[in-house]
GROMACS .gro file of N, CA and C in nm:
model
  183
    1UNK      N    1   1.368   1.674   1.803
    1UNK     CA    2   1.443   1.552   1.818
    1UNK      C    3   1.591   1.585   1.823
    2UNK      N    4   1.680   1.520   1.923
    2UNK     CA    5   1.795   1.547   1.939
    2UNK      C    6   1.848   1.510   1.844
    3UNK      N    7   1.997   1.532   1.774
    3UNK     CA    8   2.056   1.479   1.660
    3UNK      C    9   2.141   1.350   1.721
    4UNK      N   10   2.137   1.363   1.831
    4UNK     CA   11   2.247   1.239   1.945
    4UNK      C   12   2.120   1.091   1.941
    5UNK      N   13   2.018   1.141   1.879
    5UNK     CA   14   1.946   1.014   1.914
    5UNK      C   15   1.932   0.946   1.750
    6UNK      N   16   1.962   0.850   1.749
    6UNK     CA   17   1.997   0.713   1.635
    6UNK      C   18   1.866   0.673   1.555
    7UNK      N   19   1.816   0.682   1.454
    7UNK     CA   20   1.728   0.653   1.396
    7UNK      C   21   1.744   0.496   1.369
    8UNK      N   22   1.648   0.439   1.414
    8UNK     CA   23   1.633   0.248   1.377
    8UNK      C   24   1.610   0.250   1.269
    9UNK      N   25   1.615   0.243   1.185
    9UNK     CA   26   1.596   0.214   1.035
    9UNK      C   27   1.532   0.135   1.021
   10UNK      N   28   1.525  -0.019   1.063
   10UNK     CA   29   1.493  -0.175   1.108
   10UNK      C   30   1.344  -0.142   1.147
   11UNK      N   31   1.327  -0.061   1.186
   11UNK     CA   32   1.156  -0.040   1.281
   11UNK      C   33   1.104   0.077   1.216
   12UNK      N   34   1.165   0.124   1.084
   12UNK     CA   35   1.048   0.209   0.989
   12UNK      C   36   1.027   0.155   0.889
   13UNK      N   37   0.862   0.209   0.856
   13UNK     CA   38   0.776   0.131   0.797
   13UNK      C   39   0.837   0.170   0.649
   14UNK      N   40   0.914   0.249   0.604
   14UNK     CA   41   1.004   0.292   0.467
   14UNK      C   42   1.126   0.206   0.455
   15UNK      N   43   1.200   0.162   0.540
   15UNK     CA   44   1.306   0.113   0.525
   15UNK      C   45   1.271  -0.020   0.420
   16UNK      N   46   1.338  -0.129   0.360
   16UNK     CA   47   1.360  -0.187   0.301
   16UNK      C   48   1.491  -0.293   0.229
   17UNK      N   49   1.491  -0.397   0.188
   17UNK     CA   50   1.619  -0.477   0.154
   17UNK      C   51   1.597  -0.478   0.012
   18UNK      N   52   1.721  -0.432  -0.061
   18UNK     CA   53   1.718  -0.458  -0.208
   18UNK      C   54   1.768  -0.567  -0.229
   19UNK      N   55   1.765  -0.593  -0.376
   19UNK     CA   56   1.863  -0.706  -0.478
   19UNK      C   57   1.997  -0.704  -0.451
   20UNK      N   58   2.008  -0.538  -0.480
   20UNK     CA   59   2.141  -0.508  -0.540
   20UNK      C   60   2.264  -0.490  -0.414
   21UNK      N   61   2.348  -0.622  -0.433
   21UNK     CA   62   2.479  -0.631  -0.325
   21UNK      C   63   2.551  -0.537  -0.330
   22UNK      N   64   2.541  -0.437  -0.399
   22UNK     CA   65   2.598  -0.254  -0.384
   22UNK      C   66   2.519  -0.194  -0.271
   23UNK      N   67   2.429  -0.170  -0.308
   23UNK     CA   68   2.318  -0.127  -0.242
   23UNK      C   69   2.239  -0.130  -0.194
   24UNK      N   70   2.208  -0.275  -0.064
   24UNK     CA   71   2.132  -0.337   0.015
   24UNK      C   72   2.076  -0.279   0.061
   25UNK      N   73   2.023  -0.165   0.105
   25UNK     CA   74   1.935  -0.110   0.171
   25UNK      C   75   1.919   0.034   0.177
   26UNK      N   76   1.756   0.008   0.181
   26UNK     CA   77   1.665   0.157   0.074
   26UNK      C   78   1.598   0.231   0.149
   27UNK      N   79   1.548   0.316   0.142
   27UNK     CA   80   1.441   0.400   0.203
   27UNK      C   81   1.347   0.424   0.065
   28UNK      N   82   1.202   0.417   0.099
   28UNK     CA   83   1.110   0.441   0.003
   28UNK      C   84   1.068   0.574   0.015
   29UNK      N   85   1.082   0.628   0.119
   29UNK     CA   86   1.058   0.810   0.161
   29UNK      C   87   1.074   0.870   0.046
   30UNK      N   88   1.253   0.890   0.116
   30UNK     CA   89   1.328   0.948   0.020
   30UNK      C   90   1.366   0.923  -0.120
   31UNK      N   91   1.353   0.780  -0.170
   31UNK     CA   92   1.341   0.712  -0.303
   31UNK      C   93   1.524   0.671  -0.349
   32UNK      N   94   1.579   0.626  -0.261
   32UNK     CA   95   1.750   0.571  -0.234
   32UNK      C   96   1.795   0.470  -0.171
   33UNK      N   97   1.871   0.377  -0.258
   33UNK     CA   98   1.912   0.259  -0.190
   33UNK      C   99   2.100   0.319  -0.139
   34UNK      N  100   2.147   0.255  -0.032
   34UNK     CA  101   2.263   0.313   0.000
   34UNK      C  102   2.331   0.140   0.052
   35UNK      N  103   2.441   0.179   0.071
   35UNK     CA  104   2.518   0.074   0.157
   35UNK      C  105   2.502   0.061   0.324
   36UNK      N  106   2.522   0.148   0.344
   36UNK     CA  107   2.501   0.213   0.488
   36UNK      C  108   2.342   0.196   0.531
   37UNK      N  109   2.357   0.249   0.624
   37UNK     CA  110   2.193   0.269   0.682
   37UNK      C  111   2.122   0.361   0.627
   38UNK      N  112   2.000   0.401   0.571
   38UNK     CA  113   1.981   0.526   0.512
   38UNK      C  114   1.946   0.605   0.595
   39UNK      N  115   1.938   0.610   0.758
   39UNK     CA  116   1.938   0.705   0.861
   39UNK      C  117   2.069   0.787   0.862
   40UNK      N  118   2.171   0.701   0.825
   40UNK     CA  119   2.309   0.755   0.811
   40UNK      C  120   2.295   0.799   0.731
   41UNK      N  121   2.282   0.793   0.626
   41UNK     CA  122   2.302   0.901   0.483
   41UNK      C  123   2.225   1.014   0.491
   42UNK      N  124   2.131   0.985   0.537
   42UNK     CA  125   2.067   1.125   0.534
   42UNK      C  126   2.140   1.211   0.654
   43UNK      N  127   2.179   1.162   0.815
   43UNK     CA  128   2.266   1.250   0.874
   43UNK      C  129   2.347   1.250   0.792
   44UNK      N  130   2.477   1.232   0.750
   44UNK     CA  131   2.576   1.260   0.669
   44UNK      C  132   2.565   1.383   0.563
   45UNK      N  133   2.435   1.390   0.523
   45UNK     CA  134   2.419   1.481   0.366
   45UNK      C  135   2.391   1.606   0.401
   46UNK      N  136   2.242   1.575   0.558
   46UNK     CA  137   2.183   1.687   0.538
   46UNK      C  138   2.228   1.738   0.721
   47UNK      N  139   2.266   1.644   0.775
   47UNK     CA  140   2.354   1.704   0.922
   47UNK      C  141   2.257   1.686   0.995
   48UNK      N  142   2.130   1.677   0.932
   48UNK     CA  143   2.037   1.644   1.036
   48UNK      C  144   1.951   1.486   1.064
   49UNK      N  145   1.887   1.461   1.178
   49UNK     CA  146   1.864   1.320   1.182
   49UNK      C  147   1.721   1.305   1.052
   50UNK      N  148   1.700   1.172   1.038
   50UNK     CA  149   1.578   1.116   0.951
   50UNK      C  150   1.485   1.204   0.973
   51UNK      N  151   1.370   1.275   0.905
   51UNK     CA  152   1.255   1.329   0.988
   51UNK      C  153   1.145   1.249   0.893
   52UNK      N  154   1.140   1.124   0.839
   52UNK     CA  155   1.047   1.078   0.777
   52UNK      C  156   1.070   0.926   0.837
   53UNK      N  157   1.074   0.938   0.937
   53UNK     CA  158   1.085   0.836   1.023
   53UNK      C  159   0.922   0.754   1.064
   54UNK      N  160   0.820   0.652   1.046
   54UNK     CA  161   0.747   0.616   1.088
   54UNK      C  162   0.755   0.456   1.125
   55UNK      N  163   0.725   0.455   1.247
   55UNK     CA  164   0.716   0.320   1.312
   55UNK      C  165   0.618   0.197   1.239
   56UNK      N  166   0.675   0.094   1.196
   56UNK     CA  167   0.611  -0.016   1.185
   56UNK      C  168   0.491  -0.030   1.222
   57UNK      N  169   0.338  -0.082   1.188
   57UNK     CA  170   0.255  -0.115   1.185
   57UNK      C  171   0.269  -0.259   1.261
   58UNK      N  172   0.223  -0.284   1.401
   58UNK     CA  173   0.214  -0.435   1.408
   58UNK      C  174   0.108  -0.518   1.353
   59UNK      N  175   0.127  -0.617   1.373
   59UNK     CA  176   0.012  -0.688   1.303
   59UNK      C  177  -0.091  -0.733   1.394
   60UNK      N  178  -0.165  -0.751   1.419
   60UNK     CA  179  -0.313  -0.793   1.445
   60UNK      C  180  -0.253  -0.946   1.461
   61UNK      N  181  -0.259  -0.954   1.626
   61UNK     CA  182  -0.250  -1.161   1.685
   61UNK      C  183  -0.426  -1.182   1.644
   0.00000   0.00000   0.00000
């Protein structure tokens, strides 16, 4: 995976919305709520993109 390509955060099945108005939004992967996107934090920390990235489950019409 290229590092130029943007992880949706919004469309993995880990992502999540907290309580906490510090820290609105979590990843359950990695076990961290951040301000930012947590696709960003993890580029930021580790230089490289998300690799625990999994797509949403749709639901059954």
């Amino acid at each position: 995976m290229s590092e130029s390509v943007r992880i949706d955060c919004m469309k993995c099945r880990h992502f999540y919305v907290t309580w906490d108005p510090q820290f609105p939004k979590g990843c359950k992967a990695f076990g961290f709520k951040s301000l930012q996107m947590p696709s960003l934090t993890v580029l930021s920390s580790s230089g490289k993109p998300c690799l625990n990235f999994e797509p949403k489950s749709r639901p059954l019409a």
